[in-house]
Every structure is written in C-alpha cells, then in structure tokens.
Coordinates of C-alpha atoms in Angstrom, one line a residue:
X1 CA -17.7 0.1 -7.3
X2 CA -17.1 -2.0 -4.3
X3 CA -14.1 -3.9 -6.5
X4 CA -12.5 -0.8 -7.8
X5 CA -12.8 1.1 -4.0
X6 CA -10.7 -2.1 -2.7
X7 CA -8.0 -2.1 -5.5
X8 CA -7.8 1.6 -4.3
X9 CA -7.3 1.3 -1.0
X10 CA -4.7 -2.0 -1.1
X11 CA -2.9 0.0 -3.7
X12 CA -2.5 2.5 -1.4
X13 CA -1.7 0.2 1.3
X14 CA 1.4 -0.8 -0.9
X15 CA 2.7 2.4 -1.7
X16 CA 2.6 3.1 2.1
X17 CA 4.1 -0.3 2.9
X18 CA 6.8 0.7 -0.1
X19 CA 7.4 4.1 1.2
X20 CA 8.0 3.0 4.9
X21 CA 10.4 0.0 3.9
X22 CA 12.8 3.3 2.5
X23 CA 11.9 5.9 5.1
X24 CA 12.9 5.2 8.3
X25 CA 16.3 3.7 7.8
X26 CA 19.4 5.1 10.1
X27 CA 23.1 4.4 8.7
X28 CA 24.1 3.0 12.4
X29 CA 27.9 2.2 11.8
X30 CA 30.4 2.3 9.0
X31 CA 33.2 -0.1 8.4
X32 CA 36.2 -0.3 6.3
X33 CA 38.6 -3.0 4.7
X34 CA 41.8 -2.5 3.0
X35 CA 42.5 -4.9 0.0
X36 CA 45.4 -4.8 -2.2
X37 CA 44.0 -3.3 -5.4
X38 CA 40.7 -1.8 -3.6
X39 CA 38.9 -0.4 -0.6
X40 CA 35.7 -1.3 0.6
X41 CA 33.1 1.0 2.7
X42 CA 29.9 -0.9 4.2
X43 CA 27.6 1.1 5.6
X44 CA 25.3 -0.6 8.2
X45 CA 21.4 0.0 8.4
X46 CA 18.4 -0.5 10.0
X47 CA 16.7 -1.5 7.1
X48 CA 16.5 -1.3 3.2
X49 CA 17.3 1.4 1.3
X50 CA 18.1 3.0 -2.1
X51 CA 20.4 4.3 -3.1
X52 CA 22.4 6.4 -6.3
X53 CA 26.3 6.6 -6.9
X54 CA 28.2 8.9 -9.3
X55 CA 31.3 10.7 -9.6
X56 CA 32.8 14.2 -9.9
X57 CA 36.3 15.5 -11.0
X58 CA 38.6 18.2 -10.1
X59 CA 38.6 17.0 -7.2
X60 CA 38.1 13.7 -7.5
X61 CA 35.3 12.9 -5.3
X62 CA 32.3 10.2 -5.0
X63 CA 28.7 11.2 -4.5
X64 CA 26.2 8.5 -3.0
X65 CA 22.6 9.6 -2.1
X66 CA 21.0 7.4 0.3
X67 CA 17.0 8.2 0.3
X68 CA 15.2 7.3 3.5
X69 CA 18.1 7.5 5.8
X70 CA 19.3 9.3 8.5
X71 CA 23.3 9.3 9.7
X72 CA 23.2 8.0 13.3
X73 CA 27.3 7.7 13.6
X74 CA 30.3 9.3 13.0
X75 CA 32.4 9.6 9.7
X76 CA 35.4 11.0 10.7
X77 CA 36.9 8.0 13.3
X78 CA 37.3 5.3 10.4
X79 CA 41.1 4.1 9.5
X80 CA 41.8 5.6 6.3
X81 CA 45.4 5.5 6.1
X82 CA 47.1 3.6 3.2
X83 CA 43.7 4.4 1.3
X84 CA 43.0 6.7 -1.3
X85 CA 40.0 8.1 0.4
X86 CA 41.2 11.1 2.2
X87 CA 37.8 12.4 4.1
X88 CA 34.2 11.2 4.5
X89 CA 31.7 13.9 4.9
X90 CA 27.7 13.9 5.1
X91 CA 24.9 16.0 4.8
X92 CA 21.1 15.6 5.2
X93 CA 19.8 17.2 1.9
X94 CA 15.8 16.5 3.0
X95 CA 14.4 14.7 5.7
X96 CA 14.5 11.5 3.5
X97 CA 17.8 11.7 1.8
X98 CA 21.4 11.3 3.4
X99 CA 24.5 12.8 0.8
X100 CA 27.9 11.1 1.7
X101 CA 30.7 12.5 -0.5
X102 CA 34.2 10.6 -0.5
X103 CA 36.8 12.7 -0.9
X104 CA 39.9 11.0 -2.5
X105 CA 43.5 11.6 -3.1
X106 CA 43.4 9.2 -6.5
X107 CA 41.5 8.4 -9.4
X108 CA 39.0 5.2 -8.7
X109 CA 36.2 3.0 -10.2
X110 CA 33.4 2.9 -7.5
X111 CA 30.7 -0.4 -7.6
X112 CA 28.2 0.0 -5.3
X113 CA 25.1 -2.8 -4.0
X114 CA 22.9 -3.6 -1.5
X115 CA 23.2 -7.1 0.9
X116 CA 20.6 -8.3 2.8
X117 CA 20.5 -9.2 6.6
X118 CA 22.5 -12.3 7.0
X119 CA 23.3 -14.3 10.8
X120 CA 25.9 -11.5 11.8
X121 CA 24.7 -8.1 10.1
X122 CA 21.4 -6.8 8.8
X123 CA 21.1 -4.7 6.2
X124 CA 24.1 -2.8 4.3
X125 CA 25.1 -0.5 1.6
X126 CA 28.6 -2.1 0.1
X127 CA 30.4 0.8 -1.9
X128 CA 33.7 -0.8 -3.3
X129 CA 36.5 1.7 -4.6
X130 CA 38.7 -0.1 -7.0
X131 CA 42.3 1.2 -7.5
X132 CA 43.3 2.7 -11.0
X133 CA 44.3 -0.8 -13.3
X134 CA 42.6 -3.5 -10.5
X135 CA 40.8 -6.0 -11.9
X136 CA 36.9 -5.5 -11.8
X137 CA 36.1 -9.2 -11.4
X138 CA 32.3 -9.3 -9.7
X139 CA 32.8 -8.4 -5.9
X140 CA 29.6 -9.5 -4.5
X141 CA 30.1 -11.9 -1.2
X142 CA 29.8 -15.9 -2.6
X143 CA 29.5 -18.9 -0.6
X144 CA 31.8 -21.6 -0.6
X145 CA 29.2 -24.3 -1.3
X146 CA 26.6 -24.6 -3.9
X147 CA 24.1 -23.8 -1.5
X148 CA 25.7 -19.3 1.7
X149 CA 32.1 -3.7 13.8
X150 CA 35.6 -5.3 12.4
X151 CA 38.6 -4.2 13.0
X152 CA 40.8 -3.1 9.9
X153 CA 43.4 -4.9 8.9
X154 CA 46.0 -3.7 6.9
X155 CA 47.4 -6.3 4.7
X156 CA 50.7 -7.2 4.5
X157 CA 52.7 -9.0 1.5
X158 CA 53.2 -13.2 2.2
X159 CA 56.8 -14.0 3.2
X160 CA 58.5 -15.2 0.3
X161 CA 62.2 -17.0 0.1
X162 CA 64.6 -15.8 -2.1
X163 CA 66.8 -16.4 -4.1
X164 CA 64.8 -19.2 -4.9
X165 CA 66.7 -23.1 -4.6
X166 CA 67.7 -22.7 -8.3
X167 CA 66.8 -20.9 -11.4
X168 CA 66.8 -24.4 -12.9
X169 CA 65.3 -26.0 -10.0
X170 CA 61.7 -24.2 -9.1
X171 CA 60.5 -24.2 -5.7
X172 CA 57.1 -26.3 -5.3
X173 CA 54.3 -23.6 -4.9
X174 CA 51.5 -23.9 -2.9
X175 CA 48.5 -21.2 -2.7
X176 CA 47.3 -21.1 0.8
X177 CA 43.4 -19.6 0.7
X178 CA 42.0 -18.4 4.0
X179 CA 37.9 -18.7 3.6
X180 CA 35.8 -15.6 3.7
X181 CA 37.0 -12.8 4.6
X182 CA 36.2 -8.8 5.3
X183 CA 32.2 -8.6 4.7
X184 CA 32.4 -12.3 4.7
X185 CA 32.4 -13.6 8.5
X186 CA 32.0 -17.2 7.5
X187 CA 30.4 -19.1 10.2
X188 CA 30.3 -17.9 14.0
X189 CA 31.1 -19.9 16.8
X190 CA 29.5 -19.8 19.9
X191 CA 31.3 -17.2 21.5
X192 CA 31.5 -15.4 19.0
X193 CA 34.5 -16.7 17.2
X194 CA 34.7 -16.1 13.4
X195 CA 35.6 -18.3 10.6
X196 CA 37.6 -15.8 8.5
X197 CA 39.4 -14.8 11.5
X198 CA 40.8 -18.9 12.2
X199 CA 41.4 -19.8 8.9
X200 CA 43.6 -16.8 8.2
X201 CA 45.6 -17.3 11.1
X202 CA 45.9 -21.0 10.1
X203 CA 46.8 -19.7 6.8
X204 CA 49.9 -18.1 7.3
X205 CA 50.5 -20.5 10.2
X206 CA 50.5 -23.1 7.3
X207 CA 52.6 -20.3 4.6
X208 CA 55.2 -20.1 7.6
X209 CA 55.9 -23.7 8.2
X210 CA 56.0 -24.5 4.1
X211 CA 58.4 -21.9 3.4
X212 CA 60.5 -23.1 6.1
X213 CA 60.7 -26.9 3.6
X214 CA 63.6 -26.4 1.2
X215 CA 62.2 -26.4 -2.1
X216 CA 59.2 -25.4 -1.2
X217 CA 57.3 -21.8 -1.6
X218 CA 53.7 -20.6 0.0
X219 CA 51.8 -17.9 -1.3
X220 CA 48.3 -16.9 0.2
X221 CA 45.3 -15.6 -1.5
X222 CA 44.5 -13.3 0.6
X223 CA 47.0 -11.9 3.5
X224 CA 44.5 -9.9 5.4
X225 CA 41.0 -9.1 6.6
X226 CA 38.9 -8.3 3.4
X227 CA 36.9 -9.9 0.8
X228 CA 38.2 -11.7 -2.5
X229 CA 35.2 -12.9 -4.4
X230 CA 35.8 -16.7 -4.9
X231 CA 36.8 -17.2 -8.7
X232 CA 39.6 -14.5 -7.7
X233 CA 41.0 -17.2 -5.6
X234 CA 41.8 -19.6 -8.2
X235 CA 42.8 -16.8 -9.9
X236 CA 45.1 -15.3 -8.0
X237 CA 47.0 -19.1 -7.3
X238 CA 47.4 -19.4 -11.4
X239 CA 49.1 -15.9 -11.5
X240 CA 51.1 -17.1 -8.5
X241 CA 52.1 -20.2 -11.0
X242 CA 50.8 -22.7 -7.7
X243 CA 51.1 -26.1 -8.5
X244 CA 48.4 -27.3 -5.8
X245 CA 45.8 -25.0 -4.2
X246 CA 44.4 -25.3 -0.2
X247 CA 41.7 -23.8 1.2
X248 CA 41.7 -23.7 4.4
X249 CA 37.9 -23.7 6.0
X250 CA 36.2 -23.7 9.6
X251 CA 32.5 -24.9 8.9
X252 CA 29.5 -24.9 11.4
X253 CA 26.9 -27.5 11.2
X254 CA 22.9 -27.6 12.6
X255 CA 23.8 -29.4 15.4
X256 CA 26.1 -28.1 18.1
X257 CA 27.5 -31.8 18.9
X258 CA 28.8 -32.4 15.1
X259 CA 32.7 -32.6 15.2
X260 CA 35.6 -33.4 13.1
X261 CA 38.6 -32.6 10.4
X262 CA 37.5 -33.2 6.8
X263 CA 38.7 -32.9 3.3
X264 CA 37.1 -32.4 0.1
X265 CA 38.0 -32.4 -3.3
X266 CA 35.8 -31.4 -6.7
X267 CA 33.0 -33.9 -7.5
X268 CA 32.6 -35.3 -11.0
X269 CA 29.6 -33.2 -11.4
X270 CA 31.1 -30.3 -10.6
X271 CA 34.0 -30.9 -12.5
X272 CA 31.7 -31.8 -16.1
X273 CA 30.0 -28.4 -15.3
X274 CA 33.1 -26.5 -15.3
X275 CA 34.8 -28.2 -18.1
X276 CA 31.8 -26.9 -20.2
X277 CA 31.8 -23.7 -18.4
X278 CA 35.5 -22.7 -19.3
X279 CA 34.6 -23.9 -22.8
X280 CA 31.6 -21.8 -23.1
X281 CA 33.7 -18.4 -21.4
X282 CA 36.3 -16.8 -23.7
X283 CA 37.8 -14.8 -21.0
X284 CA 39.1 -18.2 -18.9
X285 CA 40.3 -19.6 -21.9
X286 CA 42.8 -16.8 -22.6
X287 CA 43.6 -17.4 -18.9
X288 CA 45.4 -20.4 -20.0
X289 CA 46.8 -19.1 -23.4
X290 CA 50.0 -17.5 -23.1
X291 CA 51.8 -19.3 -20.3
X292 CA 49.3 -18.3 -17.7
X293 CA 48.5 -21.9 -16.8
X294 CA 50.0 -25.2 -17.1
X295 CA 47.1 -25.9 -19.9
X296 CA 47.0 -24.5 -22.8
X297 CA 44.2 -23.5 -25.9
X298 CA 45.2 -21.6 -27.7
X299 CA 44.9 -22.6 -31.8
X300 CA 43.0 -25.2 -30.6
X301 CA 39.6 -26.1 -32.3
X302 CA 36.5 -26.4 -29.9
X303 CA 36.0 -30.1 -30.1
X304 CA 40.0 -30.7 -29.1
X305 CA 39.7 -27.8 -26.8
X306 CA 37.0 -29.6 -24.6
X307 CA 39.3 -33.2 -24.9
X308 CA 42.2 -31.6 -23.4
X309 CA 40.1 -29.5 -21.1
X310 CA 38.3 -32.8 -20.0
X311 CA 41.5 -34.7 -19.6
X312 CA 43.0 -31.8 -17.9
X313 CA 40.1 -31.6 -15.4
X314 CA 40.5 -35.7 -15.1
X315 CA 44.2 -35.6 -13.8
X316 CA 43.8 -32.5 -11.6
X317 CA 40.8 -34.4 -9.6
X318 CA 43.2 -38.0 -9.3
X319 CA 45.8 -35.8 -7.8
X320 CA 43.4 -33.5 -5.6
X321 CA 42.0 -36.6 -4.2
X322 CA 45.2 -38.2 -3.6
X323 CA 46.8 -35.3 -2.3
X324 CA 43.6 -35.0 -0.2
X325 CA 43.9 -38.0 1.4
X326 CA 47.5 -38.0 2.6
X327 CA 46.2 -34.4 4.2
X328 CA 43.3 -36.5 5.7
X329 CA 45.7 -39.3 7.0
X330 CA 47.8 -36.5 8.5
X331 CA 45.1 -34.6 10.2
X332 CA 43.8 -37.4 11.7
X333 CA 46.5 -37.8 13.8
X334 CA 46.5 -34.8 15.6
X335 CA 42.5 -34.0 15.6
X336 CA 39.0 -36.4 15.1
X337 CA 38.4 -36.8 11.4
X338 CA 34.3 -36.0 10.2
X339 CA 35.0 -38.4 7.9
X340 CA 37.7 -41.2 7.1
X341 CA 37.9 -40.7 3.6
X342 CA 38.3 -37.5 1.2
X343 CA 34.8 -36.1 0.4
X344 CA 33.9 -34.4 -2.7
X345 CA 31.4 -31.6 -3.7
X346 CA 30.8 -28.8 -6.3
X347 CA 32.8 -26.2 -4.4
X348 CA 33.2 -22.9 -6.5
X349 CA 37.4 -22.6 -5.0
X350 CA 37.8 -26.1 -6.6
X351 CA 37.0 -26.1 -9.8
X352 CA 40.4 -25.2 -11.6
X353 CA 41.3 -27.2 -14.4
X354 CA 44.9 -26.8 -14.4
X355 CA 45.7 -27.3 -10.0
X356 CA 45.0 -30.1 -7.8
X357 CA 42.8 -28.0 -5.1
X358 CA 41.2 -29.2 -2.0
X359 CA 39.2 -27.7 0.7
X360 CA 40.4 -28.1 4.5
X361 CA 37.3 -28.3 7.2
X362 CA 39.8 -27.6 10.1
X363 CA 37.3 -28.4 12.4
X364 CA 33.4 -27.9 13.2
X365 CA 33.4 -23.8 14.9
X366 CA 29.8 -24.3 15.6
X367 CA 30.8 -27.2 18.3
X368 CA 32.0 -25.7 21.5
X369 CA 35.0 -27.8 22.0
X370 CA 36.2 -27.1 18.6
X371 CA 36.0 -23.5 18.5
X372 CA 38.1 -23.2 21.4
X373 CA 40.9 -25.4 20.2
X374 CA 40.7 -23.6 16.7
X375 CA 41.5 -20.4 18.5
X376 CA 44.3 -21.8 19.8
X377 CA 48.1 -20.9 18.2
X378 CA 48.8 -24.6 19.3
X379 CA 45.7 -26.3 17.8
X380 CA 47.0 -23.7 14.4
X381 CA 50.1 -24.9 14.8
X382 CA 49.8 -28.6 14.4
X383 CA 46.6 -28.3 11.7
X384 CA 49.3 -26.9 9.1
X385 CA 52.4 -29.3 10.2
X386 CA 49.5 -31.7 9.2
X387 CA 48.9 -30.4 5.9
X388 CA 52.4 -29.7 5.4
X389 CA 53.0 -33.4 5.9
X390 CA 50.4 -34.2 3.8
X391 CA 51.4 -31.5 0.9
X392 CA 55.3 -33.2 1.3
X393 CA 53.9 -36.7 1.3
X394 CA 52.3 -36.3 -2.0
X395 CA 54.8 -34.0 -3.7
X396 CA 57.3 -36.6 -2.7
X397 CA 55.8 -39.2 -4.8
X398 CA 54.6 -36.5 -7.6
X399 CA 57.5 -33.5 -7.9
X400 CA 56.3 -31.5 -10.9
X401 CA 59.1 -31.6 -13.2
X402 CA 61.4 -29.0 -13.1
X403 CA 61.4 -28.7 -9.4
X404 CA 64.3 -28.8 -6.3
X405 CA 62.2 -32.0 -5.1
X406 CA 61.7 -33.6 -8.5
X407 CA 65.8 -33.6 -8.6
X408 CA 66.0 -34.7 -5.0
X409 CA 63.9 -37.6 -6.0
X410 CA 65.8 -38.4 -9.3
X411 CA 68.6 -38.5 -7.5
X412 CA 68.1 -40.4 -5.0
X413 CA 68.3 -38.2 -2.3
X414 CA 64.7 -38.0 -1.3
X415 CA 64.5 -40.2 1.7
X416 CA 60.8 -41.5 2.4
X417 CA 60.0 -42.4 6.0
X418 CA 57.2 -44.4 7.1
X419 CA 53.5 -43.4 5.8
X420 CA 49.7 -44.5 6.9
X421 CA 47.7 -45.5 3.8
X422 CA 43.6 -45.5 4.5
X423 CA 42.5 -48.0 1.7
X424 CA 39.6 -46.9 -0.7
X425 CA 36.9 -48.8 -2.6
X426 CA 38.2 -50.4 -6.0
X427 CA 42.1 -50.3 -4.5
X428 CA 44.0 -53.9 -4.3
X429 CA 47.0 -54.2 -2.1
X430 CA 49.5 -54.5 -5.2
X431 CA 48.0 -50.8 -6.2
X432 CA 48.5 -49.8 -3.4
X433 CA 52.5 -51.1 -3.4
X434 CA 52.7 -49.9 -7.3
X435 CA 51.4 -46.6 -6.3
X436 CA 53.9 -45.8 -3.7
X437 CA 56.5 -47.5 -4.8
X438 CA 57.4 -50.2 -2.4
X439 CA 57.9 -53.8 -2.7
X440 CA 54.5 -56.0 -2.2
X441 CA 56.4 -58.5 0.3
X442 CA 57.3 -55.9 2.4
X443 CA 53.8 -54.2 2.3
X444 CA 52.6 -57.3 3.6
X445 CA 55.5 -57.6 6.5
X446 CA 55.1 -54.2 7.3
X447 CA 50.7 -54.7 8.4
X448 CA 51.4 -58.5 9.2
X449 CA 49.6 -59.5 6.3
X450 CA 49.3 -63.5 5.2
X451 CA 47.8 -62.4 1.8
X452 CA 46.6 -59.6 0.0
X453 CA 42.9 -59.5 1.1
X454 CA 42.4 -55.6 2.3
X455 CA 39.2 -53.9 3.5
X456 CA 38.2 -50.2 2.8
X457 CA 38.9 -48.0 5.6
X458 CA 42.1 -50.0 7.0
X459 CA 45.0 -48.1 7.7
X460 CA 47.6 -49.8 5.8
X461 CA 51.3 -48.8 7.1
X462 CA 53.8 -48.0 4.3
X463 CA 57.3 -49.3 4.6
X464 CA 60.0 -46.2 4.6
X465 CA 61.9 -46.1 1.0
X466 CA 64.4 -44.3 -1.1
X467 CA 63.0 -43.2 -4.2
X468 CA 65.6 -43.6 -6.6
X469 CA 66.3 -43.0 -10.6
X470 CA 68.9 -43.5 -12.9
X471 CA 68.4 -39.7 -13.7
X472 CA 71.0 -37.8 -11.9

C-alpha cells in the first residue's frame, strides 16, 4: 500500500513538474533575419514550450499555437520589409495558449523547432519561412567543429566583375564563408563582440581586395546577417563553380590568455568519413553528375565510384594544406600565429571532395587584445591582403586550367617575387626547390645554406622567379 501510495504521489510530482516546465513561459522578444531564399522568426522565451504549426489559404497565412505562454512584447515594431510576411498578430486563446498568425503576401513552406539555452540566448521558438522553389536543406544551427536582440540585416548581392577577363580565360573563383551567422552568434568576446559579426566584415573585406586581382573572382556564402546551415556552404561554393573555398573564423578558447592566427585543413579521418558518406548519399552524388562539380559519377559502378571519390578527396587535401600554409606564412606576418604549421580536424565546411577548403582562425575573440584588434577595419584590412597573398601565392604555382592566370603563367608573364617557405616533416630541401620551381643552388644562396640539411619549422626564403612555358 505504502509502495503503490508513493508511485502515486511522485507520479504526480512529475506531472506537476511537466505541467510547470510549459506553463509559465513569456515570449520576451522576437527577432528577424532576412536570407536570400527564406525568412526566419525566433521568438525568445523564458523557458520551454510546445508548440503546433499549420497553415491556411485564401489568404495565405501561418498559424502557430504556443501552449504555456504569455506575449510579453510587441509584434508590430519588427522590420518586415523585403519579406513576404506582411503582419504579425497575436491572441491569447486561454490562459495557457498564445495564437500568433503570420499574415503573408506569398505562398511559403514554414519549418518550425525548438533550441535550447545556449551562452547568448535561452530558450527559443525558431519558425523558418522558406520562399516558393528554395531549397529545404535542414536548417537547424550546426557547429563548426565535431564537438557547438540583432539587428536585421538586409542582404545584399557580392560585388562581382564583369565582363569577366575572357570567355576563354575564367577568372579564378574563390568562395569566401563568413562563420555563423543570424541565430548563430559564434563565440562572444569580452565586450560583447560577436564572431559572426567579424568574420563577415572580414569576408567581404577579403571578396573586395580579390576582386580587385585581375583574373580573379570572390563570391561569399553568405552576404549578410542570417543563418546558412553548414553543408549549404559547400554547397553554395560548388554552384558558384569555386575552385578553393575559405572560411573565415574568430574562435574563443577556455582561457582568456590563448592567442593567435591559425589554419586548418580536413584531417584524414574526416576526409575517409566523407568519402564513404558521399558514397552512401544519392543526393551528393548527383551533386557532382551533370557539370555541377569538377568530379564526376555518373555511370560509374560503386567500387570505381569510391576510387575516384578517394582520389579526389586525396588531391583536394594536398592542395588545401598547401594552400593553407602559404595563408599561414602570410598571416604570420601581420599577426601572432597559434600555431606554425597548418592544423587539421574533421570540420563539417571542409569536407568537399571536389575544392581545396580551409578554415581561417583570424584570431582568438575570447582574448582581450584580440577582440579589439579584430574589430578594427585596419586589423580586417590586412587579415584578407594576407589571405589574398596566400590565395595568389598558391594559385600562382597551381592556375586551374583554363584560367587568365594559368595563361599568364604559360606565358611567361607571371612574375613571382620573393616567398617564405615554413619547412614540414618528411620535406627535403630539393622538394622543396622541385615544388616551387626554383633552382636548388640558388635555394641554398638565397638562406645561406652550405648543404641541404633543413629542420622543420625553418623559414626557408624562396628566390623570386619567372614561371615560364613553351605554351603560349
């Protein structure tokens, strides 16, 4: 009796405990972001909820039901120009259930979820309005690693040069991705600086200074404040036809002192995982049939498929770490480096089997110091003419065929000047000369060498050169 009296009374306890976590909840504030091909609502809370969506026609017009809140703001002051919502209105149907009904001046698909507290918000309601024909690709907030009231921005289209160089001689393209974004904060800074806020700016800081490189052409993922989930990215650079991808980060770290520039590329690991991954999904393989990507599948048998997707994967990582280093040489020259040497992790914006990619740590926002130089359009400034000189260094040395540069370079008319090299496990100084094309002698006059003994980590300078062909 005892026994059954307690099981009573703790399940009653529960259903109190379950009824209270959904009854007392206030809508404090709601926000809004502008994306290209959707519009996202977040209404923020108090504390959990529940919640139901559906739609009605004639007008068109979304219903959500929110049980156990109460509407502690106002509706009518959000930005809804260039949207298709064309009111917001609310009533309290009982004491424990809020209506909101979106009135709209266009036909959408709604997705709708619930996000727990994280270190800048506490509980929301995330109602996403997708545009008639956008893609529906999953639009919950994703961290960049393998562990993760704004103001509205309206987006405007990247600056793009035209006519481009040649029709037969392509501009070099580079997709620019600024992390986070919209719902996505990133990290914070001690003042309360924000991540997605400093690596857009250095984004089209970085789009501005690439475009300005004959032969060159930057697109960015994302152009203003809202969220793109992070397999879009990657995405959105293949569509773009990008021939390297960079994105551009602002970490924060445990301890406040950390401090430091680095750059990573996609560990083997995560690059095995992905192969098998893009085997395994039907969907990214038709990504690459059909001219979409450099790679393609298509009547190709599932063990051949996974050999070309392997060797694929293999050359994009060489020329992401490569690339990555000349970024890392670069940066290090204008800011301290975390690191001497590219780093490499499982990083979900990496993992395209098809474009070199690598991740930019501008710079630790959690330190102090840092965060105040990020903010800076100076400190912008000379983070992208370092990854521009990086992106040029590499491109010099590996023009994609086809391109303004590759001509230059068969030519002859692509002048080299003088480079830093920071030598790697497993490289000899004869690499080193074979790989950028110089004479060994004068790789030895050029650091004062009397033989060819190297050590990892040296800074090894590289003698300026013309790179010339017979091609013309």
């Amino acid at each position: 009796m005892r026994v059954g009296m307690l099981r009573g009374i703790v399940g009653l306890l529960l259903a109190f405990l379950a009824f209270e976590a959904f009854a007392a909840s206030d809508v404090r504030s709601v926000r809004l972001w502008r994306a290209p091909d959707n519009t996202r609502l977040v209404f923020d809370l108090s504390g959990p909820v529940q919640h139901n969506l559906f739609t009605l026609a004639a007008p068109d017009r979304i219903v959500v039901d929110i049980k156990g809140a109460d509407l502690k703001t106002r509706l009518d002051q959000l930005a809804i120009a260039n949207t298709p919502i064309t009111s917001i209105r609310s009533a309290q149907r009982a004491a424990d259930e809020l209506r909101v009904v979106i009135d709209l001046s266009a036909e959408v698909t709604p997705k709708s979820f619930v996000l727990p507290p994280n270190q800048e918000y506490g509980d929301r309601l995330v109602i996403d309005l997708f545009d008639k024909g956008a893609d529906l690709s999953p639009s919950l907030p994703e961290t960049t690693t393998a562990s993760v009231p704004a103001t509205p921005v309206t987006p405007t289209q990247p600056a793009t040069k035209l006519p481009p160089v040649n029709s037969a001689k392509r501009d070099i393209v580079v997709a620019i991705d600024a992390g986070h974004g919209g719902e996505d904060p990133g990290a914070l800074g001690p003042k309360g600086a924000r991540e997605k806020n400093i690596t857009l700016a250095i984004a089209k800081e970085l789009q501005r200074q690439i475009n300005a490189e004959k032969g060159y052409r930057a697109e960015l993922t994302r152009t203003g404040d809202y969220f793109i989930p992070l397999r879009k990215r990657t995405e959105i650079a293949r569509k773009k036809g990008a021939d390297l991808f960079v994105s551009i980060h602002a970490d924060a770290a445990p301890r406040a002192s950390a401090f430091g520039a680095s750059v990573f590329a996609l560990s083997d690991r995560g690059a095995t995982s992905e192969t098998a991954r893009w085997l395994a999904d039907n969907e990214n393989r038709s990504d690459l049939i059909g001219g979409a990507g450099s790679l393609s599948l298509e009547g190709k048998d599932q063990m051949l498929a996974g050999v070309l997707l392997d060797l694929s994967m293999t050359a994009s990582m060489a020329s992401s770490l490569n690339v990555g280093q000349k970024v890392l040489t670069n940066l290090g020259k204008i800011t301290p480096l975390h690191k001497r040497r590219v780093e490499q992790a499982g990083f979900m914006v990496l993992k395209s089997p098809d474009i070199p990619s690598i991740l930019v740590e501008t710079g630790f926002i959690s330190n102090p110091g840092e965060a105040a130089k990020l903010a800076t359009s100076g400190h912008q400034a000379s983070l992208a003419r370092s990854i521009t000189r990086g992106v040029k260094d590499f491109f010099a040395q590996h023009p994609p065929p086809g391109t303004y540069i590759a001509w230059l370079r068969d030519s002859g008319k692509l002048a080299m000047g003088p480079r830093e090299h920071v030598v790697s496990s497993g490289e000899s100084l004869a690499l080193i000369a074979q790989r950028y094309q110089v004479n060994l002698a004068a790789l030895r006059s050029a650091n004062k060498l009397s033989n060819d003994v190297i050590k990892v980590g040296q800074v090894l300078d590289i003698p300026a050169t013309t790179l010339a062909s017979s091609n013309d």
